[in-house]
Amino acid sequence: MSASKDDGGRWERHSDILFGGLPYLLLFLSTVLSLVHGLPPARQLLTTLGLAAVAAVWILGTYTLPTGRRSRQPYGTARTAVYFAGLIALSAALIARDQVFLVFAATGFLQALVLLPTVWALVSVAATSFVVNTVPDGFPRPTTGAVGGYIAAIAFQTVVIGWINLLSSRLNEQHQRRKRTVAELRSALTENAGLHAQLITQAREAGVLDERQRMAGEIHDTLAQGLAGIIRQLEAAEHAEGDREVWRRHLGAAKDLARDSLAEARRSVQALHPEQLESRTLPDALESLVEGWSQERDVTVAFATTGTAIPLHAELEATLYRVAQEALANIAKHARASKVGITLSYMEDVAVLDVLDDGAGFDPAAAEAEAGTSGGDGLGLVAMRRRLGRVAGTLDIESARGEGTAISAAVPAIPQEAGA
């Protein structure tokens, strides 16, 4: 594309140079032909050369210097009209000296419709045609045929030459418009490329931030909770040093928790779904989670499923499972509840997980605000909300101090087949 652009620009520069030098070239050829045609007396020769020099100076002062390098561009109708008036007058004077200067007079035909508006250009062509048809032989005889032929010749030249030049002018205008369009498109493409690069950078930054948030949530849901469970089992083992059987049971539970946490950490890094969902349905996985949590903490937990259970998109099921984990972890850490109820409801367009407890309760807004500024105990709520937000889900929390807590997490009921 750049090579083609360079070739086009080089051709236009050469064309402009040729067009700008055309009057001088035709004047030079006419002068040479006049000298070759027959050497006139010295006085007439000096007059002819003087007129040719005046014509050259006129072209230089009224056309070449004002237009500069823009030899094909109009530089004002009035000034261009003055240039053509002088050009036609000098052409007439030179033709009167020698008819070979008809070659130079053709400049008026070739430049008029490029440099002048259409009406003025046709006037200039007509004036040039008048000079060309009148000066060499004078006015025609006053007969109908002679006058008619004279007028027809001028009209024919004006129409034909004017039409050709007008067509050339229009083609040049179209070419210039295409050049501007290409330049605008190139500029737009350059700008779009910059915007595209900016959007890619922003998307990459957003992806990095989203991945960091995902990893933070996964670490909180797996490592943090697993380590907390290990600590509890080890503390229980310390208190049971006198009972070898109990001590061994708690130590074994701590080892199992460590293995499970390590496996979940690896799965989190690889962005895999919870192992509990690999071979179980979501209701079965939640029921197993509830049973294990209830036995470990000796808290009564009621679990129920309503509606027709259908396999949801894997990301949706993983989200609900992680929300249940986090809700139970918060209950164990803060609520001091004696009863917990978990319900998984399959509705027509959403699946809802409700977790209720009769514990101490809290101020949800204050907890989330504290987590947002200091990373406090409300981090679990923030993580749940972010996790649900990634799958177009919602989280509603109702709680008050001394009145227990109700958490409701809803996600779109997108079947597994539709998401595959």
Short mmCIF file of C-alpha atoms in Angstrom, two decimals:
data_model
loop_
_atom_site.label_atom_id
_atom_site.label_comp_id
_atom_site.label_asym_id
_atom_site.label_seq_id
_atom_site.Cartn_x
_atom_site.Cartn_y
_atom_site.Cartn_z
CA MET A 1 0.00 0.00 0.00
CA SER A 2 2.82 2.42 0.87
CA ALA A 3 4.57 1.68 -2.46
CA SER A 4 1.36 2.39 -4.37
CA LYS A 5 0.86 5.58 -2.35
CA ASP A 6 4.44 6.72 -3.17
CA ASP A 7 3.96 5.96 -6.87
CA GLY A 8 0.67 7.88 -6.91
CA GLY A 9 2.23 10.87 -5.15
CA ARG A 10 5.23 10.84 -7.51
CA TRP A 11 2.93 10.75 -10.55
CA GLU A 12 0.88 13.67 -9.23
CA ARG A 13 4.02 15.72 -8.59
CA HIS A 14 5.27 15.05 -12.12
CA SER A 15 1.83 15.84 -13.54
CA ASP A 16 1.67 19.14 -11.63
CA ILE A 17 5.14 20.10 -12.86
CA LEU A 18 4.13 19.32 -16.46
CA PHE A 19 0.86 21.25 -16.16
CA GLY A 20 2.59 24.23 -14.55
CA GLY A 21 5.29 24.25 -17.23
CA LEU A 22 2.85 23.79 -20.13
CA PRO A 23 2.50 27.54 -21.00
CA TYR A 24 6.29 27.95 -21.13
CA LEU A 25 6.70 24.81 -23.22
CA LEU A 26 4.10 25.91 -25.80
CA LEU A 27 5.53 29.45 -25.86
CA PHE A 28 9.04 28.09 -26.41
CA LEU A 29 7.91 25.74 -29.20
CA SER A 30 5.98 28.52 -30.90
CA THR A 31 8.96 30.86 -30.72
CA VAL A 32 11.33 28.25 -32.13
CA LEU A 33 8.91 27.41 -34.94
CA SER A 34 8.54 31.11 -35.72
CA LEU A 35 12.31 31.47 -36.02
CA VAL A 36 12.63 28.31 -38.11
CA HIS A 37 9.63 29.23 -40.28
CA GLY A 38 11.49 32.18 -41.71
CA LEU A 39 13.88 34.69 -40.22
CA PRO A 40 12.09 38.07 -40.28
CA PRO A 41 13.85 41.42 -40.36
CA ALA A 42 15.72 42.33 -37.21
CA ARG A 43 13.12 44.85 -36.02
CA GLN A 44 10.25 42.38 -36.42
CA LEU A 45 12.33 39.64 -34.80
CA LEU A 46 13.02 41.80 -31.77
CA THR A 47 9.33 42.68 -31.52
CA THR A 48 8.32 39.02 -31.63
CA LEU A 49 10.94 38.01 -29.09
CA GLY A 50 9.95 40.94 -26.91
CA LEU A 51 6.29 39.90 -26.95
CA ALA A 52 7.31 36.29 -26.18
CA ALA A 53 9.40 37.54 -23.24
CA VAL A 54 6.48 39.67 -22.00
CA ALA A 55 4.22 36.60 -22.24
CA ALA A 56 6.69 34.52 -20.24
CA VAL A 57 6.98 37.23 -17.55
CA TRP A 58 3.18 37.58 -17.47
CA ILE A 59 2.73 33.84 -16.92
CA LEU A 60 5.42 33.83 -14.25
CA GLY A 61 4.00 36.81 -12.35
CA THR A 62 0.27 36.07 -12.59
CA TYR A 63 0.20 32.25 -12.59
CA THR A 64 3.36 30.40 -11.55
CA LEU A 65 4.47 32.48 -8.56
CA PRO A 66 0.97 32.97 -7.00
CA THR A 67 0.07 29.28 -7.24
CA GLY A 68 3.50 28.03 -6.14
CA ARG A 69 3.52 24.24 -6.09
CA ARG A 70 -0.29 24.07 -6.31
CA SER A 71 -0.22 24.57 -10.09
CA ARG A 72 -3.52 22.76 -10.63
CA GLN A 73 -5.44 24.61 -7.91
CA PRO A 74 -7.46 27.82 -8.47
CA TYR A 75 -6.14 30.76 -6.47
CA GLY A 76 -9.10 33.13 -6.78
CA THR A 77 -11.48 33.70 -9.68
CA ALA A 78 -10.64 37.38 -10.16
CA ARG A 79 -6.88 36.89 -10.25
CA THR A 80 -7.21 33.83 -12.51
CA ALA A 81 -9.49 35.79 -14.85
CA VAL A 82 -6.84 38.53 -15.03
CA TYR A 83 -4.25 35.90 -15.88
CA PHE A 84 -6.39 34.50 -18.72
CA ALA A 85 -7.27 37.96 -20.03
CA GLY A 86 -3.58 38.81 -20.35
CA LEU A 87 -2.80 35.36 -21.76
CA ILE A 88 -5.44 35.68 -24.49
CA ALA A 89 -4.39 39.24 -25.33
CA LEU A 90 -0.72 38.25 -25.63
CA SER A 91 -1.70 35.18 -27.66
CA ALA A 92 -3.60 37.46 -30.08
CA ALA A 93 -0.61 39.82 -30.38
CA LEU A 94 1.79 36.95 -31.06
CA ILE A 95 -0.57 35.26 -33.57
CA ALA A 96 -0.76 38.59 -35.39
CA ARG A 97 3.04 38.45 -35.69
CA ASP A 98 3.12 34.79 -36.74
CA GLN A 99 0.38 32.16 -37.00
CA VAL A 100 2.61 29.48 -35.48
CA PHE A 101 1.78 31.05 -32.11
CA LEU A 102 -1.58 29.29 -32.44
CA VAL A 103 0.30 26.53 -30.62
CA PHE A 104 0.86 28.88 -27.67
CA ALA A 105 -2.78 30.04 -27.81
CA ALA A 106 -3.85 26.45 -27.08
CA THR A 107 -2.81 27.17 -23.46
CA GLY A 108 -6.14 28.96 -23.02
CA PHE A 109 -7.98 25.80 -24.04
CA LEU A 110 -5.96 23.45 -21.87
CA GLN A 111 -5.93 25.46 -18.63
CA ALA A 112 -9.28 27.24 -18.58
CA LEU A 113 -11.59 24.57 -17.16
CA VAL A 114 -8.99 23.39 -14.68
CA LEU A 115 -8.31 26.79 -13.13
CA LEU A 116 -11.66 28.59 -13.55
CA PRO A 117 -15.23 27.86 -12.44
CA THR A 118 -17.39 26.35 -15.17
CA VAL A 119 -19.06 29.54 -16.46
CA TRP A 120 -15.88 31.61 -16.50
CA ALA A 121 -14.00 28.67 -18.01
CA LEU A 122 -16.43 28.45 -20.93
CA VAL A 123 -16.10 32.21 -21.44
CA SER A 124 -12.32 31.84 -21.52
CA VAL A 125 -12.52 28.95 -24.01
CA ALA A 126 -14.89 30.97 -26.20
CA ALA A 127 -12.55 33.97 -26.06
CA THR A 128 -9.57 31.81 -26.98
CA SER A 129 -11.55 30.26 -29.84
CA PHE A 130 -12.50 33.77 -31.03
CA VAL A 131 -8.82 34.78 -31.12
CA VAL A 132 -7.75 31.58 -32.86
CA ASN A 133 -10.44 31.90 -35.56
CA THR A 134 -10.25 35.69 -36.03
CA VAL A 135 -6.68 36.97 -35.71
CA PRO A 136 -4.97 34.88 -38.43
CA ASP A 137 -7.41 35.75 -41.27
CA GLY A 138 -9.50 38.57 -39.81
CA PHE A 139 -13.29 38.66 -39.68
CA PRO A 140 -15.17 36.66 -42.31
CA ARG A 141 -16.81 38.19 -45.35
CA PRO A 142 -20.28 39.58 -44.58
CA THR A 143 -22.11 36.65 -46.13
CA THR A 144 -24.48 34.24 -44.49
CA GLY A 145 -22.30 31.21 -45.20
CA ALA A 146 -19.06 32.81 -44.10
CA VAL A 147 -20.49 34.33 -40.93
CA GLY A 148 -22.39 31.12 -40.17
CA GLY A 149 -19.26 28.99 -40.62
CA TYR A 150 -17.22 31.43 -38.51
CA ILE A 151 -19.76 31.36 -35.64
CA ALA A 152 -20.18 27.57 -35.95
CA ALA A 153 -16.41 27.05 -35.72
CA ILE A 154 -16.17 29.14 -32.55
CA ALA A 155 -19.23 27.44 -31.03
CA PHE A 156 -17.99 23.95 -31.94
CA GLN A 157 -14.55 24.58 -30.44
CA THR A 158 -16.10 26.07 -27.32
CA VAL A 159 -18.50 23.16 -26.82
CA VAL A 160 -16.15 20.29 -27.69
CA ILE A 161 -13.02 21.61 -26.00
CA GLY A 162 -15.07 22.88 -23.10
CA TRP A 163 -16.78 19.51 -22.65
CA ILE A 164 -13.46 17.62 -22.79
CA ASN A 165 -11.85 19.94 -20.29
CA LEU A 166 -14.93 19.90 -18.09
CA LEU A 167 -14.90 16.10 -18.08
CA SER A 168 -11.21 16.15 -17.17
CA SER A 169 -11.91 18.63 -14.41
CA ARG A 170 -14.70 16.50 -12.96
CA LEU A 171 -12.50 13.40 -13.07
CA ASN A 172 -9.79 15.33 -11.25
CA GLU A 173 -12.31 16.44 -8.61
CA GLN A 174 -13.42 12.83 -8.12
CA HIS A 175 -9.80 11.79 -7.78
CA GLN A 176 -9.22 14.46 -5.15
CA ARG A 177 -12.34 13.36 -3.26
CA ARG A 178 -11.14 9.76 -3.34
CA LYS A 179 -7.77 10.88 -2.03
CA ARG A 180 -9.44 12.72 0.84
CA THR A 181 -11.65 9.72 1.56
CA VAL A 182 -8.67 7.37 1.60
CA ALA A 183 -6.79 9.76 3.86
CA GLU A 184 -9.77 9.98 6.22
CA LEU A 185 -10.14 6.20 6.23
CA ARG A 186 -6.43 5.77 6.91
CA SER A 187 -6.70 8.27 9.76
CA ALA A 188 -9.78 6.49 11.11
CA LEU A 189 -8.04 3.12 10.88
CA THR A 190 -5.04 4.52 12.73
CA GLU A 191 -7.31 5.95 15.40
CA ASN A 192 -9.26 2.68 15.61
CA ALA A 193 -6.02 0.75 15.94
CA GLY A 194 -5.10 2.97 18.88
CA LEU A 195 -8.52 2.50 20.45
CA HIS A 196 -8.30 -1.25 19.83
CA ALA A 197 -4.93 -1.40 21.58
CA GLN A 198 -6.34 0.66 24.44
CA LEU A 199 -9.36 -1.65 24.75
CA ILE A 200 -7.09 -4.70 24.72
CA THR A 201 -5.01 -3.15 27.51
CA GLN A 202 -8.12 -2.33 29.52
CA ALA A 203 -9.54 -5.81 28.95
CA ARG A 204 -6.24 -7.35 30.03
CA GLU A 205 -6.18 -5.20 33.17
CA ALA A 206 -9.82 -6.09 33.89
CA GLY A 207 -9.02 -9.76 33.36
CA VAL A 208 -6.08 -9.56 35.75
CA LEU A 209 -8.24 -7.82 38.37
CA ASP A 210 -11.04 -10.36 37.90
CA GLU A 211 -8.58 -13.23 38.22
CA ARG A 212 -7.14 -11.71 41.39
CA GLN A 213 -10.62 -11.40 42.84
CA ARG A 214 -11.40 -14.98 41.83
CA MET A 215 -8.23 -16.26 43.44
CA ALA A 216 -8.92 -14.22 46.58
CA GLY A 217 -12.37 -15.77 46.81
CA GLU A 218 -11.07 -19.27 46.16
CA ILE A 219 -8.34 -18.89 48.78
CA HIS A 220 -10.89 -17.64 51.26
CA ASP A 221 -13.28 -20.47 50.46
CA THR A 222 -10.66 -23.24 50.48
CA LEU A 223 -7.40 -22.47 52.22
CA ALA A 224 -8.77 -20.12 54.87
CA GLN A 225 -11.67 -22.38 55.81
CA GLY A 226 -9.51 -25.51 55.59
CA LEU A 227 -6.84 -24.00 57.82
CA ALA A 228 -9.48 -22.88 60.28
CA GLY A 229 -10.84 -26.44 60.42
CA ILE A 230 -7.35 -27.87 60.88
CA ILE A 231 -6.70 -25.48 63.75
CA ARG A 232 -9.96 -26.50 65.43
CA GLN A 233 -9.11 -30.19 65.12
CA LEU A 234 -5.60 -29.66 66.47
CA GLU A 235 -6.93 -27.62 69.40
CA ALA A 236 -9.44 -30.38 70.13
CA ALA A 237 -6.62 -32.94 69.96
CA GLU A 238 -4.62 -30.92 72.51
CA HIS A 239 -7.56 -31.03 74.91
CA ALA A 240 -7.90 -34.80 74.42
CA GLU A 241 -4.31 -35.83 75.18
CA GLY A 242 -5.54 -38.10 77.96
CA ASP A 243 -7.86 -39.99 75.59
CA ARG A 244 -5.72 -41.63 72.93
CA GLU A 245 -8.71 -42.62 70.81
CA VAL A 246 -10.21 -39.11 70.69
CA TRP A 247 -6.76 -37.57 70.15
CA ARG A 248 -6.15 -39.86 67.18
CA ARG A 249 -9.60 -39.10 65.71
CA HIS A 250 -9.04 -35.33 65.81
CA LEU A 251 -5.52 -35.70 64.40
CA GLY A 252 -6.87 -37.85 61.55
CA ALA A 253 -9.58 -35.28 60.85
CA ALA A 254 -6.91 -32.55 60.70
CA LYS A 255 -4.90 -34.60 58.17
CA ASP A 256 -7.99 -35.17 56.04
CA LEU A 257 -8.78 -31.46 56.10
CA ALA A 258 -5.18 -30.66 55.08
CA ARG A 259 -5.35 -33.06 52.13
CA ASP A 260 -8.75 -31.74 51.04
CA SER A 261 -7.56 -28.12 51.33
CA LEU A 262 -4.43 -28.87 49.31
CA ALA A 263 -6.50 -30.54 46.59
CA GLU A 264 -8.97 -27.64 46.53
CA ALA A 265 -6.13 -25.12 46.38
CA ARG A 266 -4.72 -26.88 43.32
CA ARG A 267 -8.14 -26.95 41.71
CA SER A 268 -8.59 -23.23 42.44
CA VAL A 269 -5.29 -22.38 40.75
CA GLN A 270 -6.37 -24.41 37.71
CA ALA A 271 -9.82 -22.73 37.76
CA LEU A 272 -11.52 -26.11 38.20
CA HIS A 273 -14.85 -26.67 39.93
CA PRO A 274 -15.17 -28.08 43.47
CA GLU A 275 -14.30 -31.75 43.65
CA GLN A 276 -17.59 -32.44 45.46
CA LEU A 277 -19.47 -31.56 42.25
CA GLU A 278 -17.41 -33.74 39.93
CA SER A 279 -19.34 -36.93 40.65
CA ARG A 280 -22.44 -35.62 42.46
CA THR A 281 -25.43 -33.47 41.74
CA LEU A 282 -25.64 -30.11 43.45
CA PRO A 283 -28.31 -31.26 45.97
CA ASP A 284 -26.20 -34.32 46.90
CA ALA A 285 -23.04 -32.24 47.24
CA LEU A 286 -24.84 -29.72 49.47
CA GLU A 287 -26.34 -32.48 51.58
CA SER A 288 -22.88 -34.02 52.10
CA LEU A 289 -21.46 -30.59 52.98
CA VAL A 290 -24.25 -30.01 55.51
CA GLU A 291 -23.81 -33.43 57.14
CA GLY A 292 -20.07 -32.99 57.57
CA TRP A 293 -20.41 -29.49 58.92
CA SER A 294 -23.19 -30.52 61.35
CA GLN A 295 -21.23 -33.48 62.74
CA GLU A 296 -18.05 -31.43 63.18
CA ARG A 297 -19.76 -28.64 65.13
CA ASP A 298 -22.62 -30.55 66.73
CA VAL A 299 -25.19 -28.11 65.33
CA THR A 300 -28.53 -29.25 63.94
CA VAL A 301 -28.81 -28.48 60.22
CA ALA A 302 -31.94 -29.11 58.14
CA PHE A 303 -31.46 -29.40 54.39
CA ALA A 304 -34.24 -29.53 51.79
CA THR A 305 -34.66 -29.27 48.03
CA THR A 306 -37.81 -27.89 46.39
CA GLY A 307 -38.89 -27.92 42.78
CA THR A 308 -37.58 -30.17 40.03
CA ALA A 309 -33.81 -30.50 40.36
CA ILE A 310 -32.04 -30.08 37.02
CA PRO A 311 -28.29 -30.02 36.28
CA LEU A 312 -27.32 -26.37 36.00
CA HIS A 313 -24.39 -24.86 34.17
CA ALA A 314 -21.25 -25.98 36.01
CA GLU A 315 -20.25 -22.42 36.91
CA LEU A 316 -23.68 -21.77 38.45
CA GLU A 317 -23.55 -24.93 40.57
CA ALA A 318 -20.00 -24.13 41.72
CA THR A 319 -21.14 -20.64 42.72
CA LEU A 320 -24.06 -21.90 44.82
CA TYR A 321 -21.85 -24.51 46.45
CA ARG A 322 -19.20 -21.93 47.37
CA VAL A 323 -21.89 -19.61 48.74
CA ALA A 324 -23.17 -22.43 50.97
CA GLN A 325 -19.61 -23.11 52.18
CA GLU A 326 -19.06 -19.46 52.99
CA ALA A 327 -22.42 -19.09 54.73
CA LEU A 328 -21.72 -22.10 56.94
CA ALA A 329 -18.21 -20.81 57.69
CA ASN A 330 -19.65 -17.46 58.77
CA ILE A 331 -22.21 -19.18 60.98
CA ALA A 332 -19.49 -21.26 62.65
CA LYS A 333 -17.27 -18.24 63.18
CA HIS A 334 -19.74 -15.57 64.26
CA ALA A 335 -23.34 -16.72 64.76
CA ARG A 336 -23.22 -19.13 67.75
CA ALA A 337 -26.36 -20.66 66.26
CA SER A 338 -28.12 -23.80 67.55
CA LYS A 339 -30.18 -24.42 64.41
CA VAL A 340 -29.47 -23.90 60.72
CA GLY A 341 -31.76 -24.42 57.76
CA ILE A 342 -30.65 -24.64 54.11
CA THR A 343 -33.06 -24.84 51.19
CA LEU A 344 -32.21 -25.23 47.50
CA SER A 345 -35.17 -24.17 45.34
CA TYR A 346 -35.43 -24.82 41.60
CA MET A 347 -37.86 -22.38 39.99
CA GLU A 348 -38.79 -21.69 36.39
CA ASP A 349 -36.04 -19.18 35.66
CA VAL A 350 -33.85 -19.08 38.78
CA ALA A 351 -32.28 -21.36 41.32
CA VAL A 352 -32.23 -20.02 44.88
CA LEU A 353 -30.16 -21.08 47.87
CA ASP A 354 -31.54 -19.94 51.24
CA VAL A 355 -29.47 -20.24 54.43
CA LEU A 356 -31.11 -19.35 57.78
CA ASP A 357 -29.75 -19.52 61.32
CA ASP A 358 -30.96 -18.51 64.78
CA GLY A 359 -27.63 -17.04 65.84
CA ALA A 360 -26.46 -13.65 67.09
CA GLY A 361 -27.12 -11.75 63.88
CA PHE A 362 -25.22 -8.67 62.68
CA ASP A 363 -25.50 -5.44 60.67
CA PRO A 364 -24.93 -6.49 57.01
CA ALA A 365 -24.28 -2.97 55.69
CA ALA A 366 -21.72 -2.22 58.38
CA ALA A 367 -19.99 -5.58 57.89
CA GLU A 368 -19.66 -5.14 54.12
CA ALA A 369 -18.48 -1.54 54.51
CA GLU A 370 -15.83 -2.65 56.99
CA ALA A 371 -14.68 -5.39 54.63
CA GLY A 372 -14.46 -2.91 51.74
CA THR A 373 -12.17 -0.55 53.65
CA SER A 374 -10.15 -2.80 55.94
CA GLY A 375 -10.65 -6.38 54.81
CA GLY A 376 -12.48 -7.23 58.01
CA ASP A 377 -14.91 -9.99 58.88
CA GLY A 378 -17.30 -9.00 56.13
CA LEU A 379 -14.89 -10.29 53.47
CA GLY A 380 -17.00 -13.45 53.14
CA LEU A 381 -20.07 -11.41 52.24
CA VAL A 382 -18.12 -9.35 49.71
CA ALA A 383 -16.67 -12.54 48.18
CA MET A 384 -20.15 -14.07 47.92
CA ARG A 385 -21.53 -10.97 46.23
CA ARG A 386 -18.64 -10.79 43.76
CA ARG A 387 -18.89 -14.49 42.98
CA LEU A 388 -22.61 -14.22 42.30
CA GLY A 389 -22.08 -11.06 40.26
CA ARG A 390 -19.81 -12.95 37.84
CA VAL A 391 -22.72 -15.26 36.92
CA ALA A 392 -25.44 -12.56 36.90
CA GLY A 393 -26.66 -13.72 40.31
CA THR A 394 -27.93 -11.74 43.28
CA LEU A 395 -27.40 -11.88 47.03
CA ASP A 396 -29.94 -10.71 49.64
CA ILE A 397 -29.07 -10.60 53.34
CA GLU A 398 -31.50 -10.01 56.19
CA SER A 399 -30.10 -9.84 59.69
CA ALA A 400 -30.20 -7.89 62.92
CA ARG A 401 -28.32 -8.28 66.14
CA GLY A 402 -29.92 -10.99 68.29
CA GLU A 403 -32.39 -12.02 65.56
CA GLY A 404 -30.44 -14.48 63.41
CA THR A 405 -29.56 -14.22 59.73
CA ALA A 406 -31.20 -15.12 56.41
CA ILE A 407 -29.10 -15.28 53.25
CA SER A 408 -30.67 -15.77 49.81
CA ALA A 409 -28.49 -16.36 46.75
CA ALA A 410 -30.18 -16.55 43.34
CA VAL A 411 -28.66 -17.48 39.96
CA PRO A 412 -30.22 -17.91 36.50
CA ALA A 413 -31.54 -21.44 35.97
CA ILE A 414 -29.46 -22.16 32.86
CA PRO A 415 -29.42 -25.89 32.17
CA GLN A 416 -26.10 -27.62 31.70
CA GLU A 417 -26.83 -28.42 28.03
CA ALA A 418 -27.47 -24.75 27.21
CA GLY A 419 -24.17 -23.69 28.73
CA ALA A 420 -22.12 -26.45 27.08
#
